[in-house]
mmCIF file of C-alpha atoms in Angstrom:
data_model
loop_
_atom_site.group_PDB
_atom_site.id
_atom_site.type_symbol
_atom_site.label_atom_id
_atom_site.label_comp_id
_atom_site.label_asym_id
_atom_site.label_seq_id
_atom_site.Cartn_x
_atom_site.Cartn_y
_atom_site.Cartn_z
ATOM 1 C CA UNK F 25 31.103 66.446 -58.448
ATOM 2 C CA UNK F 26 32.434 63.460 -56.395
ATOM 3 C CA UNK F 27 31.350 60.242 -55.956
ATOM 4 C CA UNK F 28 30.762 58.542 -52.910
ATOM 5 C CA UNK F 29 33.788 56.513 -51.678
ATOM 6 C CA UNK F 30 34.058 52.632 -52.032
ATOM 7 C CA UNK F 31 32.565 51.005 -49.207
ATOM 8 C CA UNK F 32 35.737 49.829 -48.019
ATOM 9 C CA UNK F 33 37.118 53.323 -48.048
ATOM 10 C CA UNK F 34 34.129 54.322 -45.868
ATOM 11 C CA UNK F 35 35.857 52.046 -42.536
ATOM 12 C CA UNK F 36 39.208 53.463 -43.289
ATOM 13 C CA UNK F 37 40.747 55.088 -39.988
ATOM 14 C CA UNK F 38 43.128 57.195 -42.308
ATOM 15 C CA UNK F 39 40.414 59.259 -43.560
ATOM 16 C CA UNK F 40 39.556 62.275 -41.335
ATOM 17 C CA UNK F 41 36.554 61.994 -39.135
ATOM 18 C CA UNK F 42 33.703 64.724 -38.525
ATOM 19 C CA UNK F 43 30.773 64.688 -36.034
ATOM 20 C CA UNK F 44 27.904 66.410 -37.421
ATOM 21 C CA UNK F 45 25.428 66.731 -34.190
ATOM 22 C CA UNK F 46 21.547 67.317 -34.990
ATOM 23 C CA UNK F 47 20.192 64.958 -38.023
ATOM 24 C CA UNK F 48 18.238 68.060 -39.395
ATOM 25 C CA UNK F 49 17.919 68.893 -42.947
ATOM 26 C CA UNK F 50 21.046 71.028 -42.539
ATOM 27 C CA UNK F 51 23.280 68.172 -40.154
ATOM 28 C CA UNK F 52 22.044 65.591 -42.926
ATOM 29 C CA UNK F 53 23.678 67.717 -45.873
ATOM 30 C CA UNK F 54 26.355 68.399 -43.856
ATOM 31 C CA UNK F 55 27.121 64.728 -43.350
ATOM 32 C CA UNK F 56 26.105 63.758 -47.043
ATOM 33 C CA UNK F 57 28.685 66.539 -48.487
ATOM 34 C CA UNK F 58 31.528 65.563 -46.064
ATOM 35 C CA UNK F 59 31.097 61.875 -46.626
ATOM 36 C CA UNK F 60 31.030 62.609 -50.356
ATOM 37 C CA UNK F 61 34.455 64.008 -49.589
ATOM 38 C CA UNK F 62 35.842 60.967 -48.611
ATOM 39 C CA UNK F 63 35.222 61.772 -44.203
ATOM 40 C CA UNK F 64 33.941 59.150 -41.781
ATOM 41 C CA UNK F 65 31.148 60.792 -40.330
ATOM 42 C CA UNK F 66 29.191 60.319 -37.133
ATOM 43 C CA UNK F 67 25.873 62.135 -37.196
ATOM 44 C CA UNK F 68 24.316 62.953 -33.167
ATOM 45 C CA UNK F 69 20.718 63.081 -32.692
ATOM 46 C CA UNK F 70 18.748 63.378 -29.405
ATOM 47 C CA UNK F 71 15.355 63.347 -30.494
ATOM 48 C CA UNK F 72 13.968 59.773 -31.693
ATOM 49 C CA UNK F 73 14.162 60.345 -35.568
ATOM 50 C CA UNK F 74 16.259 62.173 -37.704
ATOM 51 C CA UNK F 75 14.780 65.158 -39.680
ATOM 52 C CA UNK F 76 14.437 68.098 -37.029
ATOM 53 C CA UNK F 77 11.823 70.277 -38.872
ATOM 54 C CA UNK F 78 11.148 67.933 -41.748
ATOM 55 C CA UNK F 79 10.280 65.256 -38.919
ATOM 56 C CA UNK F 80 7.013 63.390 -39.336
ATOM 57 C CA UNK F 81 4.925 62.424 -36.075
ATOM 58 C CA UNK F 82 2.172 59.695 -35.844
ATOM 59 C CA UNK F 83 -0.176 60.013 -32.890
ATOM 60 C CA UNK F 84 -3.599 59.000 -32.120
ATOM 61 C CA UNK F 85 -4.335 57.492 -35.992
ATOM 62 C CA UNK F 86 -3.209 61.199 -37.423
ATOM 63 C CA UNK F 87 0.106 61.880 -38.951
ATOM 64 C CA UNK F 88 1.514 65.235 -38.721
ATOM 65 C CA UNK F 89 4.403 66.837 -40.693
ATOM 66 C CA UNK F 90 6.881 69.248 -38.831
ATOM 67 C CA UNK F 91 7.801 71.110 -42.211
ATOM 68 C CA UNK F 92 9.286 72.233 -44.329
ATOM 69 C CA UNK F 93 6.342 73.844 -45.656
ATOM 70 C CA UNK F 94 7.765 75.076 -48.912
ATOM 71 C CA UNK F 95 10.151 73.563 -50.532
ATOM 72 C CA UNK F 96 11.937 76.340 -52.623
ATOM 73 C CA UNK F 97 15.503 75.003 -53.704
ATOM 74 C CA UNK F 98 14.845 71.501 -55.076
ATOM 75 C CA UNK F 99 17.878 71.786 -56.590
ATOM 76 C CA UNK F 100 19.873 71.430 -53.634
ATOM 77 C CA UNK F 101 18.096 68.375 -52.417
ATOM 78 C CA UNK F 102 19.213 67.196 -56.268
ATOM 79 C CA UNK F 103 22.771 67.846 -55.397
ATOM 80 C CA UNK F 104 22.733 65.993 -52.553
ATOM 81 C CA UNK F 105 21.620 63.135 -53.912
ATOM 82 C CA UNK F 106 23.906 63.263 -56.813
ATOM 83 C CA UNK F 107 26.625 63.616 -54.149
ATOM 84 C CA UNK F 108 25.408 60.406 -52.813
ATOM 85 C CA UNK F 109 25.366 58.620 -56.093
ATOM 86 C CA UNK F 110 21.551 58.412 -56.686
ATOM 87 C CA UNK F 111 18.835 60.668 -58.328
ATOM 88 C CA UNK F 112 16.410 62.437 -56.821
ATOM 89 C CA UNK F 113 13.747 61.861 -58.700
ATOM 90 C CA UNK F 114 14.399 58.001 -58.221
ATOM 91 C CA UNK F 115 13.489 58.196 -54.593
ATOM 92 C CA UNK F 116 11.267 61.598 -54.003
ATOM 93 C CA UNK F 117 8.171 62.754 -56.064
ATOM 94 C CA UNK F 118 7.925 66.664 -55.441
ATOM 95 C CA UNK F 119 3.941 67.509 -55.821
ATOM 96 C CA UNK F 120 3.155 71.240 -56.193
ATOM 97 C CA UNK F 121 0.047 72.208 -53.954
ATOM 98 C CA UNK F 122 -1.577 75.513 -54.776
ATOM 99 C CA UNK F 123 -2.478 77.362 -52.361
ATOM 100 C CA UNK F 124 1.053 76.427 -50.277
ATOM 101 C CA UNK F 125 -1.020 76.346 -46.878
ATOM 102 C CA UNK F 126 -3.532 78.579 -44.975
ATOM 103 C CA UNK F 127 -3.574 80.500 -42.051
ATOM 104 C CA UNK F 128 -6.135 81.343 -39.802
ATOM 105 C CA UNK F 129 -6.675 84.099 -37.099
ATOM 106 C CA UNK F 130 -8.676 83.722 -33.989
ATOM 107 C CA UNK F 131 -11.078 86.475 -35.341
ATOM 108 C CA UNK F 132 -12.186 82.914 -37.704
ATOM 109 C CA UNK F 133 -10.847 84.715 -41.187
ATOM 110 C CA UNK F 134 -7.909 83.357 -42.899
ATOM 111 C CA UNK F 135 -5.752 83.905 -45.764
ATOM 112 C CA UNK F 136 -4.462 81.493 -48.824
ATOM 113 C CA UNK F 137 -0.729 81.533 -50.048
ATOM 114 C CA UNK F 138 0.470 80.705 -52.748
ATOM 115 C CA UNK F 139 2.954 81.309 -55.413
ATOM 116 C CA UNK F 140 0.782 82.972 -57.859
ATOM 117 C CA UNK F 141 1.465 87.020 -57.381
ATOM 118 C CA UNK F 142 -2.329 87.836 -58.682
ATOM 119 C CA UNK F 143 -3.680 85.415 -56.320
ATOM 120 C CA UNK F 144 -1.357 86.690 -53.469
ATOM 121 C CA UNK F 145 -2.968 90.348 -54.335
ATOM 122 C CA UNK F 146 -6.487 89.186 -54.476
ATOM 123 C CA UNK F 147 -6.177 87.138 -51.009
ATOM 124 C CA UNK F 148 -4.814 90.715 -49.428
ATOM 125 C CA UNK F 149 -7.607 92.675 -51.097
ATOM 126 C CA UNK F 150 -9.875 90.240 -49.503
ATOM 127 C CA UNK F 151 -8.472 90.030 -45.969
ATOM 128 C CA UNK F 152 -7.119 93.474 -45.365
ATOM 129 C CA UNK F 153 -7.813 95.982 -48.658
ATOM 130 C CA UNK F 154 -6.265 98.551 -47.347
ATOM 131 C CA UNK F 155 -3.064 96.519 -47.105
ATOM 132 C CA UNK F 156 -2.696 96.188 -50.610
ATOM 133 C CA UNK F 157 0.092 98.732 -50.525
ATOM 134 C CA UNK F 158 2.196 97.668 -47.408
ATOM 135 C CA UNK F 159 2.129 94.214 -49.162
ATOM 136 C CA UNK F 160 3.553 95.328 -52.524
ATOM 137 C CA UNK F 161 6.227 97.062 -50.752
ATOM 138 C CA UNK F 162 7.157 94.208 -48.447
ATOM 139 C CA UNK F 163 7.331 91.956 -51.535
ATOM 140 C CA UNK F 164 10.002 94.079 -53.157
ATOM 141 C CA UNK F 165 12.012 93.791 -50.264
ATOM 142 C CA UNK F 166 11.678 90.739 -50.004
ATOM 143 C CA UNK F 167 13.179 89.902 -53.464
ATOM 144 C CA UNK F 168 16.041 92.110 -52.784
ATOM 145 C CA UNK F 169 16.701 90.261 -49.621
ATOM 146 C CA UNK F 170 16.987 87.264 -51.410
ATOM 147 C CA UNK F 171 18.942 88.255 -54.296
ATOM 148 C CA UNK F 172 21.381 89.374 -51.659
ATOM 149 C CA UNK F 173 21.199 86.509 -49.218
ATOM 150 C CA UNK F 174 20.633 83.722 -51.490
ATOM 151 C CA UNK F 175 22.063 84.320 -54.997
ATOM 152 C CA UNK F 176 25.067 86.678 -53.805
ATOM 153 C CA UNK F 177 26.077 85.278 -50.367
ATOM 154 C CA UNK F 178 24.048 81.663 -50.267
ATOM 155 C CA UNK F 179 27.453 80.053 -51.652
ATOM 156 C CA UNK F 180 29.658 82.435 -49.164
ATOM 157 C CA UNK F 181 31.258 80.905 -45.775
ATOM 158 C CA UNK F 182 30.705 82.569 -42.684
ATOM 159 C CA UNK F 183 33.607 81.656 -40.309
ATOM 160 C CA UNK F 184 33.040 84.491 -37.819
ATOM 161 C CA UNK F 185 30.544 87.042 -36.890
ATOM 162 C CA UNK F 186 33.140 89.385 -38.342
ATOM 163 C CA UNK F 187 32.767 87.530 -41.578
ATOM 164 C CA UNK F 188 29.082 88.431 -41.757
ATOM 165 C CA UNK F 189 29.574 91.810 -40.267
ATOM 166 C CA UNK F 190 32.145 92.620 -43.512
ATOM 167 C CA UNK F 191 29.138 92.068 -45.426
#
């Protein structure tokens, strides 16, 4: 992996220049993988604080989190920070919460997620038994689609619709 340039290198005019516009998770890795590259980069935000999703807002005395919810590749957010020269686990402490989050329907019932397949079943028993089967199914899909779009193509460059359509 590189390292991040010399901070002299960083003002050079000679380097190539990008302009990554939104300071989301995505624009921010963006700008932290080209500047690890040895590019200036500019990053464009119009919202008050970078983070899009992952923003955090304060109102009233409460704090509320925009996301992400789960955070399923820590890895990534690893690399990133290795990119920059630093470790992760120097700056961020990941804390596993069990169940993930819960939602709730107008009817006043709700349902518990979380990573735990037996608990997932039990939750789906509770709140809709005869779902049980739809669920099961819609899980296995959803592992293929991410052994597909994640493992096999998460590393892949899509230049074009045409790109993705060839896929």
């Amino acid at each position: 992996m590189n390292a991040m340039p010399e901070r002299g290198a960083l003002d050079d005019p000679q380097r190539p220049h990008a302009i990554v516009i939104g300071a989301g998770i995505g624009g921010l890795a963006a700008a932290i993988r080209l500047g690890a590259r040895g590019w200036r980069v500019s990053v464009l935000e119009r919202c008050e604080q970078a983070g899009g999703r992952a923003a955090v807002f304060r109102q009233d005395g409460f704090t509320f989190d925009a996301g992400p919810t789960i955070i399923t590749a820590p890895f990534l957010l690893e690399e990133l920070w290795t990119l920059a020269g630093r470790r992760f686990a120097d700056d961020v402490t990941l804390v596993p919460i069990d169940p993930f989050y819960r939602i709730r329907f107008d009817t006043g019932s709700y349902i518990d997620c979380s990573a735990d397949p037996a608990f997932m079943r039990a939750e789906i028993q509770r709140l809709a038994p005869g779902d049980l089967a739809g669920y099961e199914r819609f899980i296995a899909l959803t592992e293929r689609i991410y052994q597909i779009g994640f493992e096999q193509l998460g590393h892949v460059p899509f230049g074009s619709w045409t790109d993705m359509a060839r896929i």
